[in-house]
Each structure stands twice: as structure tokens, then as C-alpha cells.
Amino acid sequence: MTTAVEQDDKILRLIGLELMFSNPQNRVCAEGITAVELARRVHLKIDIVKKKLNILQEKGIVRSTGVSPKYWLFDDYGFQRVEEDDPVYMLLCNFDDVDFCHFFEY
């Protein structure tokens, strides 16, 4: 049985990894991915996705551009500047159970 915190961590990780491995060829728009597009891709409600995007943005891991619609991108430089002992950083660096076939075509 998973707790609510563990489930929240899985959702945050899913959204973070989706942005981390996102590339312009797989997006509708080259500027980034909208929260709506991301919600469809991960099969979650838009308000949950927006909440998790804000958490990642506060950490400097993702950045947004535009106003309406707002496009989201993974910030490689910001990610590298996050402390290694940060819980969100450790969450995104744990690749033990990541299905890379979901993100890449071989």
C-alpha cells in the first residue's frame, strides 16, 4: 500500500522526468509543452499537473515562457545547480524503475 506522500512523489517524479526527456520532435510546439498537453500525456488532472509544475519551478528545475498559453521546459542549468541532497533532486536522479522506452524510440 502506498501512502499519499509516496503517491505525490511518484506524480512529481513522473512530471519531472516527462519534462527532462521531452524533446521538440515529440511536442506540439517547439517552445515547450503546455500544462494541458502534459496532463494528457501523463493522464492526470490539469490542477495536479500545475501544482507539481509550480513545485519544480520553485526549485529551479523547470522554467516557463509565455503567458497564454504558458509553455514549460526542463532547465538543465537550473537542475545542475540544485543541491545534491535536495529531496526533489534525488527523486529525479533515481532511475531504478524508469521505463526509458516510454521516453525514447530505439
mmCIF file with all atom_site columns, C-alpha atoms in Angstrom:
data_model
loop_
_atom_site.group_PDB
_atom_site.id
_atom_site.type_symbol
_atom_site.label_atom_id
_atom_site.label_alt_id
_atom_site.label_comp_id
_atom_site.label_asym_id
_atom_site.label_entity_id
_atom_site.label_seq_id
_atom_site.pdbx_PDB_ins_code
_atom_site.Cartn_x
_atom_site.Cartn_y
_atom_site.Cartn_z
_atom_site.occupancy
_atom_site.B_iso_or_equiv
_atom_site.pdbx_formal_charge
_atom_site.auth_seq_id
_atom_site.auth_comp_id
_atom_site.auth_asym_id
_atom_site.auth_atom_id
_atom_site.pdbx_PDB_model_num
ATOM 1   C CA . MET A 1 1   ? 0.000  0.000  0.000   1.00 0.00 ? 1   MET A CA 1
ATOM 2   C CA . THR A 1 2   ? 1.372  3.427  -0.918  1.00 0.00 ? 2   THR A CA 1
ATOM 3   C CA . THR A 1 3   ? 0.872  6.477  1.234   1.00 0.00 ? 3   THR A CA 1
ATOM 4   C CA . ALA A 1 4   ? -0.349 9.832  -0.069  1.00 0.00 ? 4   ALA A CA 1
ATOM 5   C CA . VAL A 1 5   ? 3.172  11.274 0.200   1.00 0.00 ? 5   VAL A CA 1
ATOM 6   C CA . GLU A 1 6   ? 4.644  8.400  -1.829  1.00 0.00 ? 6   GLU A CA 1
ATOM 7   C CA . GLN A 1 7   ? 1.928  8.869  -4.460  1.00 0.00 ? 7   GLN A CA 1
ATOM 8   C CA . ASP A 1 8   ? 2.637  12.617 -4.605  1.00 0.00 ? 8   ASP A CA 1
ATOM 9   C CA . ASP A 1 9   ? 6.341  11.840 -5.034  1.00 0.00 ? 9   ASP A CA 1
ATOM 10  C CA . LYS A 1 10  ? 5.555  9.487  -7.920  1.00 0.00 ? 10  LYS A CA 1
ATOM 11  C CA . ILE A 1 11  ? 3.467  12.151 -9.632  1.00 0.00 ? 11  ILE A CA 1
ATOM 12  C CA . LEU A 1 12  ? 6.134  14.827 -9.134  1.00 0.00 ? 12  LEU A CA 1
ATOM 13  C CA . ARG A 1 13  ? 8.769  12.445 -10.463 1.00 0.00 ? 13  ARG A CA 1
ATOM 14  C CA . LEU A 1 14  ? 6.623  11.465 -13.446 1.00 0.00 ? 14  LEU A CA 1
ATOM 15  C CA . ILE A 1 15  ? 6.098  15.093 -14.439 1.00 0.00 ? 15  ILE A CA 1
ATOM 16  C CA . GLY A 1 16  ? 9.757  15.969 -13.865 1.00 0.00 ? 16  GLY A CA 1
ATOM 17  C CA . LEU A 1 17  ? 11.003 13.051 -15.945 1.00 0.00 ? 17  LEU A CA 1
ATOM 18  C CA . GLU A 1 18  ? 8.482  13.778 -18.690 1.00 0.00 ? 18  GLU A CA 1
ATOM 19  C CA . LEU A 1 19  ? 9.907  17.292 -18.996 1.00 0.00 ? 19  LEU A CA 1
ATOM 20  C CA . MET A 1 20  ? 13.506 16.116 -18.565 1.00 0.00 ? 20  MET A CA 1
ATOM 21  C CA . PHE A 1 21  ? 13.266 13.720 -21.506 1.00 0.00 ? 21  PHE A CA 1
ATOM 22  C CA . SER A 1 22  ? 10.949 15.860 -23.621 1.00 0.00 ? 22  SER A CA 1
ATOM 23  C CA . ASN A 1 23  ? 12.310 16.912 -26.993 1.00 0.00 ? 23  ASN A CA 1
ATOM 24  C CA . PRO A 1 24  ? 10.953 19.290 -29.649 1.00 0.00 ? 24  PRO A CA 1
ATOM 25  C CA . GLN A 1 25  ? 10.099 16.427 -32.036 1.00 0.00 ? 25  GLN A CA 1
ATOM 26  C CA . ASN A 1 26  ? 7.612  14.970 -29.540 1.00 0.00 ? 26  ASN A CA 1
ATOM 27  C CA . ARG A 1 27  ? 5.950  18.256 -28.599 1.00 0.00 ? 27  ARG A CA 1
ATOM 28  C CA . VAL A 1 28  ? 3.138  20.096 -30.327 1.00 0.00 ? 28  VAL A CA 1
ATOM 29  C CA . CYS A 1 29  ? 5.093  23.352 -30.039 1.00 0.00 ? 29  CYS A CA 1
ATOM 30  C CA . ALA A 1 30  ? 8.884  23.782 -30.105 1.00 0.00 ? 30  ALA A CA 1
ATOM 31  C CA . GLU A 1 31  ? 8.750  26.468 -27.369 1.00 0.00 ? 31  GLU A CA 1
ATOM 32  C CA . GLY A 1 32  ? 7.817  23.873 -24.765 1.00 0.00 ? 32  GLY A CA 1
ATOM 33  C CA . ILE A 1 33  ? 4.905  21.831 -23.511 1.00 0.00 ? 33  ILE A CA 1
ATOM 34  C CA . THR A 1 34  ? 1.716  23.286 -22.090 1.00 0.00 ? 34  THR A CA 1
ATOM 35  C CA . ALA A 1 35  ? 0.262  22.045 -18.817 1.00 0.00 ? 35  ALA A CA 1
ATOM 36  C CA . VAL A 1 36  ? -2.750 20.737 -20.758 1.00 0.00 ? 36  VAL A CA 1
ATOM 37  C CA . GLU A 1 37  ? -0.555 18.745 -23.150 1.00 0.00 ? 37  GLU A CA 1
ATOM 38  C CA . LEU A 1 38  ? 1.484  17.424 -20.221 1.00 0.00 ? 38  LEU A CA 1
ATOM 39  C CA . ALA A 1 39  ? -1.672 16.440 -18.309 1.00 0.00 ? 39  ALA A CA 1
ATOM 40  C CA . ARG A 1 40  ? -2.898 14.464 -21.324 1.00 0.00 ? 40  ARG A CA 1
ATOM 41  C CA . ARG A 1 41  ? 0.472  12.780 -21.726 1.00 0.00 ? 41  ARG A CA 1
ATOM 42  C CA . VAL A 1 42  ? 0.665  11.629 -18.081 1.00 0.00 ? 42  VAL A CA 1
ATOM 43  C CA . HIS A 1 43  ? -3.100 11.024 -17.701 1.00 0.00 ? 43  HIS A CA 1
ATOM 44  C CA . LEU A 1 44  ? -3.605 13.359 -14.729 1.00 0.00 ? 44  LEU A CA 1
ATOM 45  C CA . LYS A 1 45  ? -5.916 16.252 -13.925 1.00 0.00 ? 45  LYS A CA 1
ATOM 46  C CA . ILE A 1 46  ? -4.678 19.673 -15.012 1.00 0.00 ? 46  ILE A CA 1
ATOM 47  C CA . ASP A 1 47  ? -4.771 21.156 -11.489 1.00 0.00 ? 47  ASP A CA 1
ATOM 48  C CA . ILE A 1 48  ? -2.495 18.389 -10.175 1.00 0.00 ? 48  ILE A CA 1
ATOM 49  C CA . VAL A 1 49  ? -0.051 18.939 -13.043 1.00 0.00 ? 49  VAL A CA 1
ATOM 50  C CA . LYS A 1 50  ? 0.009  22.713 -12.468 1.00 0.00 ? 50  LYS A CA 1
ATOM 51  C CA . LYS A 1 51  ? 0.673  22.205 -8.744  1.00 0.00 ? 51  LYS A CA 1
ATOM 52  C CA . LYS A 1 52  ? 3.612  19.898 -9.471  1.00 0.00 ? 52  LYS A CA 1
ATOM 53  C CA . LEU A 1 53  ? 4.969  22.240 -12.159 1.00 0.00 ? 53  LEU A CA 1
ATOM 54  C CA . ASN A 1 54  ? 4.983  25.070 -9.621  1.00 0.00 ? 54  ASN A CA 1
ATOM 55  C CA . ILE A 1 55  ? 6.943  22.919 -7.160  1.00 0.00 ? 55  ILE A CA 1
ATOM 56  C CA . LEU A 1 56  ? 9.515  22.119 -9.852  1.00 0.00 ? 56  LEU A CA 1
ATOM 57  C CA . GLN A 1 57  ? 9.668  25.780 -10.866 1.00 0.00 ? 57  GLN A CA 1
ATOM 58  C CA . GLU A 1 58  ? 10.301 26.880 -7.263  1.00 0.00 ? 58  GLU A CA 1
ATOM 59  C CA . LYS A 1 59  ? 13.289 24.504 -7.186  1.00 0.00 ? 59  LYS A CA 1
ATOM 60  C CA . GLY A 1 60  ? 14.589 25.961 -10.470 1.00 0.00 ? 60  GLY A CA 1
ATOM 61  C CA . ILE A 1 61  ? 14.239 22.640 -12.277 1.00 0.00 ? 61  ILE A CA 1
ATOM 62  C CA . VAL A 1 62  ? 11.721 23.833 -14.863 1.00 0.00 ? 62  VAL A CA 1
ATOM 63  C CA . ARG A 1 63  ? 11.011 27.247 -16.336 1.00 0.00 ? 63  ARG A CA 1
ATOM 64  C CA . SER A 1 64  ? 8.026  28.710 -18.094 1.00 0.00 ? 64  SER A CA 1
ATOM 65  C CA . THR A 1 65  ? 7.729  31.043 -21.055 1.00 0.00 ? 65  THR A CA 1
ATOM 66  C CA . GLY A 1 66  ? 4.725  32.831 -22.456 1.00 0.00 ? 66  GLY A CA 1
ATOM 67  C CA . VAL A 1 67  ? 1.509  33.824 -20.784 1.00 0.00 ? 67  VAL A CA 1
ATOM 68  C CA . SER A 1 68  ? -1.412 32.305 -22.632 1.00 0.00 ? 68  SER A CA 1
ATOM 69  C CA . PRO A 1 69  ? -0.593 29.529 -23.190 1.00 0.00 ? 69  PRO A CA 1
ATOM 70  C CA . LYS A 1 70  ? 2.302  29.076 -20.801 1.00 0.00 ? 70  LYS A CA 1
ATOM 71  C CA . TYR A 1 71  ? 4.996  26.737 -22.103 1.00 0.00 ? 71  TYR A CA 1
ATOM 72  C CA . TRP A 1 72  ? 7.106  24.651 -19.744 1.00 0.00 ? 72  TRP A CA 1
ATOM 73  C CA . LEU A 1 73  ? 10.676 23.461 -20.318 1.00 0.00 ? 73  LEU A CA 1
ATOM 74  C CA . PHE A 1 74  ? 13.182 21.494 -18.284 1.00 0.00 ? 74  PHE A CA 1
ATOM 75  C CA . ASP A 1 75  ? 16.016 23.784 -17.161 1.00 0.00 ? 75  ASP A CA 1
ATOM 76  C CA . ASP A 1 76  ? 19.264 21.784 -17.414 1.00 0.00 ? 76  ASP A CA 1
ATOM 77  C CA . TYR A 1 77  ? 21.352 24.570 -15.907 1.00 0.00 ? 77  TYR A CA 1
ATOM 78  C CA . GLY A 1 78  ? 18.935 25.080 -13.018 1.00 0.00 ? 78  GLY A CA 1
ATOM 79  C CA . PHE A 1 79  ? 18.807 21.327 -12.390 1.00 0.00 ? 79  PHE A CA 1
ATOM 80  C CA . GLN A 1 80  ? 22.605 21.145 -12.144 1.00 0.00 ? 80  GLN A CA 1
ATOM 81  C CA . ARG A 1 81  ? 22.588 23.993 -9.598  1.00 0.00 ? 81  ARG A CA 1
ATOM 82  C CA . VAL A 1 82  ? 20.158 22.247 -7.206  1.00 0.00 ? 82  VAL A CA 1
ATOM 83  C CA . GLU A 1 83  ? 21.830 20.820 -4.090  1.00 0.00 ? 83  GLU A CA 1
ATOM 84  C CA . GLU A 1 84  ? 22.552 17.091 -4.397  1.00 0.00 ? 84  GLU A CA 1
ATOM 85  C CA . ASP A 1 85  ? 20.864 16.359 -1.062  1.00 0.00 ? 85  ASP A CA 1
ATOM 86  C CA . ASP A 1 86  ? 17.624 18.083 -2.119  1.00 0.00 ? 86  ASP A CA 1
ATOM 87  C CA . PRO A 1 87  ? 14.723 15.567 -1.980  1.00 0.00 ? 87  PRO A CA 1
ATOM 88  C CA . VAL A 1 88  ? 13.336 16.613 -5.381  1.00 0.00 ? 88  VAL A CA 1
ATOM 89  C CA . TYR A 1 89  ? 16.791 16.357 -6.976  1.00 0.00 ? 89  TYR A CA 1
ATOM 90  C CA . MET A 1 90  ? 17.285 12.862 -5.526  1.00 0.00 ? 90  MET A CA 1
ATOM 91  C CA . LEU A 1 91  ? 13.811 11.884 -6.714  1.00 0.00 ? 91  LEU A CA 1
ATOM 92  C CA . LEU A 1 92  ? 14.597 12.890 -10.308 1.00 0.00 ? 92  LEU A CA 1
ATOM 93  C CA . CYS A 1 93  ? 18.048 11.261 -10.259 1.00 0.00 ? 93  CYS A CA 1
ATOM 94  C CA . ASN A 1 94  ? 16.737 7.835  -9.236  1.00 0.00 ? 94  ASN A CA 1
ATOM 95  C CA . PHE A 1 95  ? 16.399 5.863  -12.476 1.00 0.00 ? 95  PHE A CA 1
ATOM 96  C CA . ASP A 1 96  ? 15.940 2.402  -10.914 1.00 0.00 ? 96  ASP A CA 1
ATOM 97  C CA . ASP A 1 97  ? 12.399 1.825  -12.169 1.00 0.00 ? 97  ASP A CA 1
ATOM 98  C CA . VAL A 1 98  ? 12.275 4.211  -15.149 1.00 0.00 ? 98  VAL A CA 1
ATOM 99  C CA . ASP A 1 99  ? 10.967 2.756  -18.411 1.00 0.00 ? 99  ASP A CA 1
ATOM 100 C CA . PHE A 1 100 ? 13.193 4.531  -20.931 1.00 0.00 ? 100 PHE A CA 1
ATOM 101 C CA . CYS A 1 101 ? 11.193 3.033  -23.824 1.00 0.00 ? 101 CYS A CA 1
ATOM 102 C CA . HIS A 1 102 ? 8.419  5.437  -22.805 1.00 0.00 ? 102 HIS A CA 1
ATOM 103 C CA . PHE A 1 103 ? 10.698 8.416  -23.476 1.00 0.00 ? 103 PHE A CA 1
ATOM 104 C CA . PHE A 1 104 ? 12.867 7.193  -26.368 1.00 0.00 ? 104 PHE A CA 1
ATOM 105 C CA . GLU A 1 105 ? 12.328 5.309  -29.611 1.00 0.00 ? 105 GLU A CA 1
ATOM 106 C CA . TYR A 1 106 ? 15.063 2.781  -30.322 1.00 0.00 ? 106 TYR A CA 1
#
